[in-house]
Amino acid sequence: MAHPVPPPRRPELPPVHGAVICVAAPCLVISPEHGQLTGRGLDGIYRAGRRLLSRCVLRVGGREPVAVQGRSLGADRAAFTATVRTGAEAGPDPDIGVERVRHADGTERITLHSYAARRVRLPVELALGTDLAELAAVAAGRTGAELPAGVHAAGLRWSTGEVHAVTTAEPAPDDSLASSGLLRWQLDLGPGESRTIELRTTGVRTARAPAGQVANPLSEARAEGDDPRAEAWFRTSAEDLAALLLRDPADPGDAFAAAGVPWRLGLAPAESLWAARMALPLGTGLAGATLRTLARTQSTGRGPDAGKIPGPLRGAGPQLPPCCTGTEATLAFPAVLAEAWRWGLPEAEVARLLPTAERCLGWLRGALGEDGFLADPDPGPRRCETQAHAHRAALLGAELLAGCGRDGAEEWREWAAGLRARFRTAFWIDGPDGGRPAAALHPDGRPLPRLTGAAAHLLDTGLLGGGRLADGLLDRVRTEQLARLLGAPAMDSGWGLRSMAAREPGHNPFGHRSGAVRVHESAVAVAALAQAGFEKEAAGLLRGLLDAAERFGYRLPEMYAAEQRTAGSAPYPHPAACRPAAVAAAAGIHVLTALAGIRPDAPGKTVALAPLAGAPLGALRLSGLRVAGEPFAVRVSRLGLAMVEVAADALQLGG
């Protein structure tokens, strides 16, 4: 009897949580903590997804230096410290210090410093090699052997015919051995002297070169206050987000935030929009460029996908089938455009993008199922967060249409009211503890009674004119109940919001949708709870995120594992998580600006402040923000009172 052949296993992503990553998109360097690029695993210098150098092993005096420390110096550079004991002095102390500073653009400075009491002569050797493999092939373990090298001026060169890579050195090596991939120097160092070797690795394609780095559209804002960690988190978040910016090949003048490294250094429609939305306090430039980029991808013509922004499926854990990121992006488009308009996106840019937003709303009208809910994917479950995204798109889209003198605003407000009524009847599961929203409805109408972090989107209603917030899908009583649930230990791990409650069947602290902390959802919860007036729950999640950020060197991964926090515990890195990731970086900006509760209405020439009561981080000042295209600064006192310090002359304080 023949046995069925099992489907091929999906290749497992190599772990990256211990790697030191430098990124300045489209450039990327992945190094182990000791700093030697070994040619194994993901080690290497990459550009536009191609590994230009996989091996760069330093030997001093015939031996590899002893690694002491590897550390990030910023989004685009890292330093690796090591020592060498030459034997010139008696005793166990090393007498040569080695400092390697590696940049995402492929440059590296190797500095050797002598602590010896007399002059030493050091043979220094670098063993270089590469396979010129694509990152996807490296991740899947499908790389070939190293390519043969050729001597090239002051370095070595490798070629596949289509792609070339060159590593040059300054000063030029005394000896180059292409057959072994070796560059050699003889260095004389007197007591206290240093010598530096600079390497530069570049790639050349015979085809058109990929677009290079973009100008940063984000303002140079900063946070400062009683808790110095806020400044470090804000700065690192902004730097990481800027490092992930890529040009749109269809229009190199526009930039978007790549989803994250190392796996998704490219456009991810929903996540790029979420990052742009959360970064609106740093200006509308990124939001406008991201919206234009996605507008060029919108499906045209007729049929069920007309007006939809395409996007791949995304895993949703073991409870539900994959969701469509295109659905989320299509619903986010009119909402992000509307909020960018409130923050000061120029009217001409809004007018240019408005037809795309109208087509997104048109797709939504046609995509609704017979039960009045939006399936994702169709046919499939009706997820609670998808209904929240649709509701926000309708209400913010209505405001946008009305403000721009277009038809349809009242129709969309009525549509949203109908969705609210249906949602409150079908999605709420009553219980002795006050009830909860269903994670989803099955196509037959049965609720999935899981409490998940996605429920935070029910509280994220969006910004309207005059500093008002849009209505939510839940009434006030159920909103209070959901806030209590999100702030309780089953959901608040002490390090952020779990993606599924700890007591739910199938909970997994490492599960990206079944228990791990997803930074983006945690940030949404903090800001939404603060806006809705649930200060205690917002402050608890905020402190947990900030503590986790400190543990991760202020560069939060997109997700991490967290058992319930206890004395001496710590969040665990997820081996497959991107770091940095656009939504995690933007989350730091979103959370910290939520403390001030900035609610701008640039078209109405007002800005309102609704700071988080109790000032959970003490006094805080945010400067260098942008509202209505002009610098904006706000100060929050230790009593939780907010004051505008710098703003455009035309803006009036309201709310």
C-alpha positions in Angstrom: 0.0 0.0 0.0 1.4 3.3 -1.0 1.8 5.9 1.7 1.0 9.5 0.9 4.0 11.7 0.4 4.1 14.5 3.0 4.3 18.0 1.7 7.8 19.5 1.6 8.8 21.2 4.8 9.2 25.0 4.7 12.8 25.9 5.3 13.4 27.1 8.8 14.8 30.6 9.1 18.2 30.7 10.7 18.2 32.4 14.1 19.2 36.1 14.1 18.6 37.1 17.7 22.3 36.9 18.6 23.5 38.7 15.4 24.8 42.3 15.4 23.0 43.9 12.5 23.8 47.2 10.7 21.4 48.6 8.1 21.2 51.6 5.9 18.8 50.4 3.3 19.5 48.9 0.8 22.8 48.1 2.6 22.9 45.4 5.3 25.6 43.8 7.4 25.0 40.7 9.6 27.8 39.9 12.0 28.2 37.4 14.8 28.9 38.9 18.2 32.6 38.2 17.9 32.9 40.3 14.7 34.6 37.7 12.5 32.6 37.1 9.3 33.1 33.3 9.1 31.3 32.5 5.8 28.8 30.4 7.7 25.1 31.0 8.2 24.0 34.5 7.5 27.3 36.3 8.0 28.0 38.9 5.4 27.9 42.3 3.8 24.8 42.6 1.6 23.5 45.2 -0.8 20.0 45.0 -2.3 19.7 41.4 -1.1 23.0 40.2 -2.6 25.8 39.0 -0.3 29.0 40.8 -1.5 31.3 39.4 1.2 30.6 36.4 3.4 34.0 35.8 5.0 36.4 38.3 6.6 38.5 36.6 9.2 41.3 38.6 10.8 44.5 37.0 12.2 47.2 38.9 14.0 50.5 37.2 14.6 49.1 34.0 13.1 46.1 33.7 15.5 42.6 35.0 15.7 42.1 37.8 18.3 40.2 36.9 21.4 36.7 38.5 21.2 35.8 40.8 24.1 32.7 42.7 23.0 30.4 43.4 20.1 28.0 46.3 20.3 25.8 48.5 18.1 26.9 52.1 17.7 23.7 53.0 15.8 21.4 51.7 13.2 24.1 51.6 10.5 27.3 50.7 12.4 28.8 48.4 15.0 32.0 48.0 16.9 33.9 44.8 17.9 36.6 44.8 20.4 39.2 42.0 20.7 42.7 41.5 22.1 45.9 39.7 21.1 48.7 38.4 23.3 51.9 38.3 21.2 54.1 36.9 23.9 56.4 39.9 23.8 55.7 40.4 27.5 55.6 37.9 30.3 52.3 37.1 32.0 48.7 36.7 30.9 47.9 40.3 29.9 47.1 41.0 26.2 49.4 43.5 24.6 47.5 44.4 21.4 44.0 45.8 21.3 41.9 45.4 18.2 38.9 47.6 17.4 36.8 46.9 14.3 34.1 49.5 13.4 31.9 48.1 10.6 29.4 50.1 8.6 26.3 49.1 6.7 27.7 50.6 3.5 30.5 47.9 3.4 33.3 49.9 5.0 35.3 48.7 8.0 38.1 50.2 10.0 40.4 47.8 11.8 42.6 49.5 14.3 45.4 47.8 16.2 46.8 49.5 19.2 50.0 48.3 21.0 50.2 48.2 24.8 53.6 46.4 24.7 56.6 48.0 26.4 58.8 47.7 23.3 58.3 47.8 19.5 56.6 44.8 18.0 56.4 43.6 14.4 53.0 42.1 13.6 52.0 40.0 10.7 48.4 40.8 9.9 46.2 38.7 7.6 42.7 39.0 6.3 41.0 35.9 4.8 38.2 37.1 2.4 35.7 35.2 0.4 32.1 35.3 -1.0 29.5 33.3 -2.8 27.6 36.3 -4.1 24.4 34.6 -3.1 21.0 36.1 -2.7 19.8 36.5 0.9 16.8 34.2 0.2 19.2 31.4 -0.9 21.4 32.0 2.2 18.4 31.8 4.5 17.3 28.6 2.9 20.8 27.0 3.0 21.1 26.8 -0.8 24.3 28.7 -1.3 27.1 27.3 -3.4 30.8 27.2 -2.8 32.9 30.3 -2.5 33.8 31.9 -5.8 37.5 32.1 -6.9 39.0 35.5 -6.2 41.1 37.7 -8.5 43.6 40.4 -7.5 42.1 43.8 -8.0 44.3 46.9 -7.4 44.6 47.1 -3.6 42.3 44.1 -2.9 40.4 41.2 -4.3 37.5 40.8 -6.8 34.8 38.1 -7.3 32.4 37.7 -10.2 29.5 35.6 -11.4 29.3 37.3 -14.8 26.2 39.2 -13.8 27.4 40.5 -10.4 30.8 41.6 -9.3 32.1 42.4 -5.8 35.3 44.2 -4.9 37.1 44.6 -1.5 39.9 47.1 -1.4 42.2 48.0 1.4 43.9 51.2 2.5 46.9 51.0 3.0 47.4 48.5 0.2 48.4 45.1 1.4 52.1 44.0 1.2 50.9 40.8 -0.4 47.7 39.5 -2.1 47.1 35.8 -2.7 44.0 35.4 -4.8 44.1 31.6 -4.7 43.7 31.7 -0.9 41.7 35.0 -0.7 44.4 36.5 1.5 45.6 40.1 2.1 48.7 40.4 4.2 50.6 43.3 6.0 53.6 43.6 8.2 53.0 46.3 10.7 55.5 47.8 13.1 54.1 49.3 16.3 56.0 51.2 18.9 54.7 51.4 22.5 51.3 53.2 22.5 51.2 53.4 18.7 48.2 52.5 16.5 47.7 51.4 12.9 44.5 51.3 11.0 43.5 49.3 7.9 40.3 50.4 6.1 38.4 48.0 4.0 35.7 48.9 1.5 33.4 46.3 -0.1 31.3 47.4 -3.1 29.2 45.6 -5.7 28.7 46.3 -9.4 25.9 44.8 -11.5 26.1 44.6 -15.3 22.3 45.4 -15.2 21.0 48.7 -13.8 22.1 49.3 -10.3 19.5 49.3 -7.6 18.3 52.6 -6.1 20.5 54.0 -3.4 19.8 55.5 0.0 17.2 58.2 0.2 17.1 61.6 1.9 15.5 61.3 5.4 12.0 62.9 5.3 11.7 62.5 9.1 12.4 65.5 11.3 15.3 65.5 13.7 13.1 65.4 16.8 14.2 64.5 20.3 12.7 63.5 23.7 14.2 64.6 27.0 12.9 64.3 30.5 13.1 62.8 34.0 13.5 59.3 32.7 16.6 59.3 30.5 15.5 56.0 28.9 12.8 57.9 27.0 15.4 60.0 25.2 17.4 56.9 24.2 14.4 55.0 23.0 13.1 57.9 21.0 16.4 58.5 19.4 17.1 54.9 18.5 13.5 54.5 17.1 13.9 57.4 14.8 17.4 56.3 13.7 16.2 52.8 13.0 13.2 53.9 11.0 15.4 56.2 8.9 17.8 53.4 8.3 15.0 51.3 6.8 14.0 53.8 4.2 14.0 52.7 0.5 13.3 54.4 -2.7 10.3 53.4 -4.8 11.9 52.1 -8.1 8.8 53.4 -10.0 9.6 56.9 -8.7 12.9 57.3 -6.9 11.7 60.6 -5.4 9.4 58.7 -3.0 10.6 56.6 0.0 8.9 54.1 2.2 10.0 52.1 5.2 11.0 48.5 4.5 9.4 46.0 6.9 12.6 44.9 8.6 15.9 43.1 8.5 17.2 40.7 7.6 14.1 39.0 6.1 12.0 41.7 4.7 14.1 44.5 3.4 11.4 45.7 1.0 7.9 47.0 0.7 5.3 45.4 3.0 2.2 47.5 2.2 0.4 47.2 5.6 3.5 47.6 7.7 4.9 50.4 5.7 1.6 52.3 6.1 1.5 51.6 9.9 5.0 52.8 10.3 4.3 56.0 8.3 1.1 56.6 10.4 2.9 56.2 13.7 5.7 58.5 12.6 3.4 61.4 11.7 4.7 63.5 14.6 8.0 63.6 12.7 6.4 65.1 9.7 4.0 64.0 6.9 6.8 63.4 4.3 7.1 59.7 4.9 3.3 59.2 4.9 2.9 61.1 1.7 5.6 59.2 -0.1 4.4 55.8 1.2 0.8 56.6 0.1 2.0 57.6 -3.4 4.1 54.4 -3.6 1.1 52.2 -2.8 -1.2 54.2 -5.0 0.9 53.1 -7.9 0.2 49.5 -7.0 -3.6 49.8 -6.7 -5.6 47.3 -8.8 -7.5 49.0 -11.5 -10.2 47.9 -13.9 -13.2 45.9 -12.9 -13.8 42.8 -10.8 -13.7 42.0 -7.0 -10.1 43.3 -6.6 -10.7 46.7 -8.3 -9.5 49.4 -5.9 -7.6 47.0 -3.7 -3.9 47.5 -2.8 -2.3 44.1 -3.3 -0.3 42.4 -0.5 0.9 38.9 0.4 -0.7 36.6 2.9 0.6 36.8 6.5 0.6 33.9 9.0 -2.0 34.3 11.7 -0.9 31.5 14.0 -2.5 28.1 14.6 -6.0 29.5 15.4 -6.9 31.1 12.0 -5.8 30.9 8.4 -3.4 33.5 7.0 -4.7 37.0 6.6 -4.2 39.2 3.6 -1.9 42.2 4.2 -3.5 43.8 1.1 -6.8 44.0 2.9 -5.2 45.7 5.8 -3.3 48.1 3.5 -6.4 49.0 1.5 -8.4 49.8 4.7 -5.4 51.7 6.1 -4.9 53.9 3.0 -7.9 56.3 3.5 -7.3 56.4 7.3 -3.6 57.3 7.0 -4.3 59.9 4.3 -7.0 61.5 6.5 -4.7 61.6 9.5 -1.8 62.9 7.5 -4.1 65.7 6.3 -4.8 66.5 9.9 -1.1 66.6 10.7 -0.5 69.0 7.7 0.0 67.0 4.5 -0.2 69.8 1.8 -3.6 70.1 0.1 -2.1 69.5 -3.3 -0.7 66.1 -2.2 -4.0 65.2 -0.5 -5.9 66.1 -3.7 -3.5 63.9 -5.7 -4.1 60.9 -3.4 -7.8 61.3 -2.8 -9.0 59.3 -5.9 -6.9 56.3 -4.7 -8.6 56.6 -1.2 -12.0 56.7 -2.9 -11.2 53.6 -4.9 -10.2 51.9 -1.6 -13.5 52.8 -0.1 -15.2 51.5 -3.2 -13.5 48.2 -2.8 -14.6 48.0 0.8 -18.3 48.6 -0.2 -18.1 45.7 -2.7 -16.1 43.4 -0.4 -18.6 43.2 2.4 -20.2 39.8 2.9 -23.9 39.0 3.1 -23.6 39.1 6.9 -22.4 42.7 6.7 -18.8 41.9 7.8 -15.6 41.9 5.9 -13.9 38.5 5.5 -10.1 38.2 5.5 -9.4 36.3 3.3 -12.7 35.8 1.4 -14.2 33.3 2.0 -12.9 33.0 5.5 -13.1 34.3 9.1 -14.4 37.8 9.9 -11.6 39.0 12.2 -12.4 41.6 14.8 -9.4 43.8 13.9 -10.5 43.7 10.2 -13.9 45.2 11.2 -12.0 47.8 13.2 -9.9 48.8 10.3 -13.0 48.9 8.0 -14.8 51.1 10.5 -11.9 53.5 10.9 -11.5 53.7 7.1 -15.2 54.6 6.7 -15.3 57.3 9.4 -12.0 58.9 8.6 -12.7 58.6 4.9 -16.0 60.4 5.4 -14.2 63.3 7.2 -11.7 63.4 4.3 -14.4 63.5 1.7 -16.4 66.2 3.5 -13.3 68.3 4.1 -12.3 68.1 0.4 -15.7 68.9 -0.9 -16.4 65.4 -2.3 -19.6 63.4 -2.3 -20.3 60.4 -0.1 -19.4 61.5 3.4 -22.8 61.0 4.9 -23.2 57.7 3.2 -20.0 56.4 4.8 -21.0 57.7 8.3 -24.3 55.7 8.0 -22.3 52.7 6.7 -20.1 52.9 9.8 -23.1 53.2 12.1 -24.6 50.1 10.6 -21.3 48.2 11.1 -21.2 49.3 14.8 -24.7 47.9 15.4 -23.9 44.6 13.7 -20.6 44.3 15.5 -22.0 44.9 19.0 -24.6 42.2 18.4 -22.5 39.5 16.7 -18.9 39.9 18.1 -19.5 40.5 21.8 -19.5 37.3 23.9 -21.2 37.9 27.3 -19.9 36.2 30.4 -19.9 36.5 34.2 -16.7 38.4 34.1 -18.2 41.1 31.9 -17.6 39.4 28.5 -15.1 39.9 25.7 -14.9 40.5 22.0 -14.6 37.4 19.8 -11.3 37.2 18.0 -13.2 36.4 14.8 -16.4 34.9 13.5 -16.3 31.7 11.4 -18.1 31.9 8.1 -21.1 30.2 9.7 -21.3 32.9 12.3 -19.8 31.0 15.2 -17.5 33.2 17.4 -13.9 32.3 18.1 -13.8 33.1 21.8 -10.0 33.9 22.0 -8.8 37.0 23.7 -6.0 38.4 21.5 -3.8 41.5 21.2 -5.6 42.3 18.0 -8.5 43.4 20.1 -6.5 46.6 20.9 -7.4 47.8 17.4 -11.0 48.1 18.5 -9.9 51.0 20.7 -7.8 52.7 18.0 -10.5 54.8 16.4 -8.5 57.5 14.6 -8.2 61.3 14.6 -11.0 63.6 13.3 -11.1 67.4 13.1 -10.8 69.7 16.1 -8.9 67.1 18.1 -11.9 64.8 18.3 -11.6 61.0 18.0 -13.8 58.9 15.8 -16.4 56.6 17.4 -15.4 53.1 18.2 -17.1 49.8 17.4 -17.8 49.2 21.1 -20.0 51.2 23.4 -18.6 52.8 26.6 -19.4 49.9 28.9 -17.8 47.3 26.6 -14.8 49.6 26.0 -14.2 49.8 29.7 -14.4 46.0 29.9 -11.9 45.6 27.1 -9.6 48.1 28.7 -9.6 46.0 31.9 -8.9 42.9 30.0 -5.9 44.4 28.2 -4.5 45.7 31.4 -4.9 42.5 33.4 -2.0 40.0 33.8 -3.4 37.6 31.3 -2.7 40.1 28.6 -0.2 42.5 30.1 2.9 40.4 30.5 4.8 43.2 32.3 6.9 43.6 29.2 4.1 44.6 26.8 0.8 43.2 25.4 0.6 39.5 24.7 -0.7 38.6 21.2 -3.0 36.0 23.0 -4.0 35.8 26.6 -1.9 33.5 28.8 -4.9 31.3 29.8 -6.1 30.7 26.3 -5.8 27.2 24.8 -2.7 27.0 22.6 -0.9 29.9 24.3 2.8 30.0 23.4 5.0 32.8 24.7 7.1 32.5 21.5 4.0 32.3 19.2 3.9 35.4 17.0 0.1 35.4 17.1 -0.4 33.1 20.1 1.3 34.8 23.0 4.5 36.7 22.0 4.6 40.4 22.5 4.1 42.2 19.2 5.5 45.7 19.7 3.2 47.3 17.1 0.0 46.0 18.9 1.4 47.0 22.3 2.0 50.6 21.0 -1.5 50.7 19.5 -2.9 49.6 22.9 -1.0 52.2 24.8 -2.0 55.1 22.6 -5.6 53.9 22.2 -6.0 53.3 26.0 -4.6 56.8 26.7 -6.9 58.4 24.2 -9.9 56.6 25.7 -9.0 57.8 29.2 -7.8 54.5 30.7 -4.6 55.9 32.2 -3.8 53.0 34.5 -3.8 50.4 31.8 -2.0 52.6 29.3 0.7 53.5 31.8 1.3 49.8 32.8 1.8 48.7 29.2 3.9 51.8 28.5 6.3 51.0 31.4 6.6 47.4 30.3 7.5 48.4 26.7 10.1 50.9 28.0 11.6 48.3 30.3 11.8 45.9 27.4 13.3 48.5 25.1 16.0 49.0 27.7 16.7 45.3 27.8 17.1 45.2 24.0 19.4 48.2 23.8 16.4 50.4 22.8 16.2 48.6 19.4 13.0 46.5 20.0 12.5 43.5 17.7 9.1 43.2 16.0 8.2 40.6 18.6 9.6 38.9 21.6 8.6 36.2 24.1 7.6 37.1 27.6 6.5 35.0 30.4 4.7 36.8 33.2 7.2 39.3 34.7 8.7 38.5 38.0 11.7 39.9 39.9 14.9 39.1 38.0 13.1 38.0 34.8 13.6 39.4 31.3 11.9 39.3 27.9 13.3 36.6 25.5 14.4 37.4 22.0 12.4 35.6 19.3 15.0 33.8 17.0 13.2 34.7 13.8 12.2 38.3 14.6 13.3 41.2 12.4 15.4 43.8 14.3 15.2 46.6 13.5 11.7 46.4 12.1 9.7 49.4 10.8 6.6 49.0 13.0 8.7 48.3 16.1 10.9 51.4 15.5 7.9 53.6 14.8 6.1 52.3 17.9 8.7 54.0 20.1 7.7 57.4 18.5 4.0 56.6 18.7 4.1 55.6 22.4 6.2 58.5 23.6 4.3 61.2 21.7 1.0 59.6 23.0 2.2 60.8 26.5 1.5 64.4 25.2 -1.7 63.5 23.4 -1.1 65.7 20.4 -4.2 66.0 18.3 -3.6 68.4 15.4 -6.1 69.7 12.9 -3.9 71.6 10.3 -6.9 72.3 8.0 -8.7 73.8 10.9 -5.6 75.6 12.1 -5.8 74.1 15.7 -3.9 71.7 17.8 -5.3 70.1 21.0 -3.4 68.4 23.8 -4.7 65.5 25.8 -1.7 64.3 27.9 -1.7 61.0 29.8 -2.8 61.8 33.3 -0.3 61.0 36.0 2.8 61.5 33.8 4.0 57.9 34.2 7.5 58.9 33.0 7.7 62.1 34.9 8.4 65.4 33.1 8.9 65.0 29.3 9.8 67.4 26.6 9.3 66.6 22.9 11.0 69.0 20.5 11.6 69.1 16.7 8.3 67.5 15.9 6.3 68.9 13.0 2.7 70.0 12.9 1.2 71.8 9.8 4.7 71.6 8.2 6.3 73.7 11.0 8.5 72.9 14.0 6.5 71.9 17.1 7.6 71.3 20.7 5.5 70.3 23.7 6.3 69.9 27.4 4.5 67.6 29.8 5.0 68.4 33.5 5.3 65.9 36.4 1.6 66.6 37.1 0.6 65.5 33.7 -0.1 69.0 32.3 0.9 69.8 28.8 2.1 73.0 27.3 2.9 73.9 23.7 6.3 75.6 23.5 6.9 76.0 19.8 4.2 75.9 17.0 3.3 77.4 13.7 2.0 81.0 14.0 -1.3 80.1 12.4 -2.1 77.3 14.9 -4.4 78.0 17.8 -4.6 75.8 20.9 -7.9 74.1 21.1 -9.6 71.1 22.6 
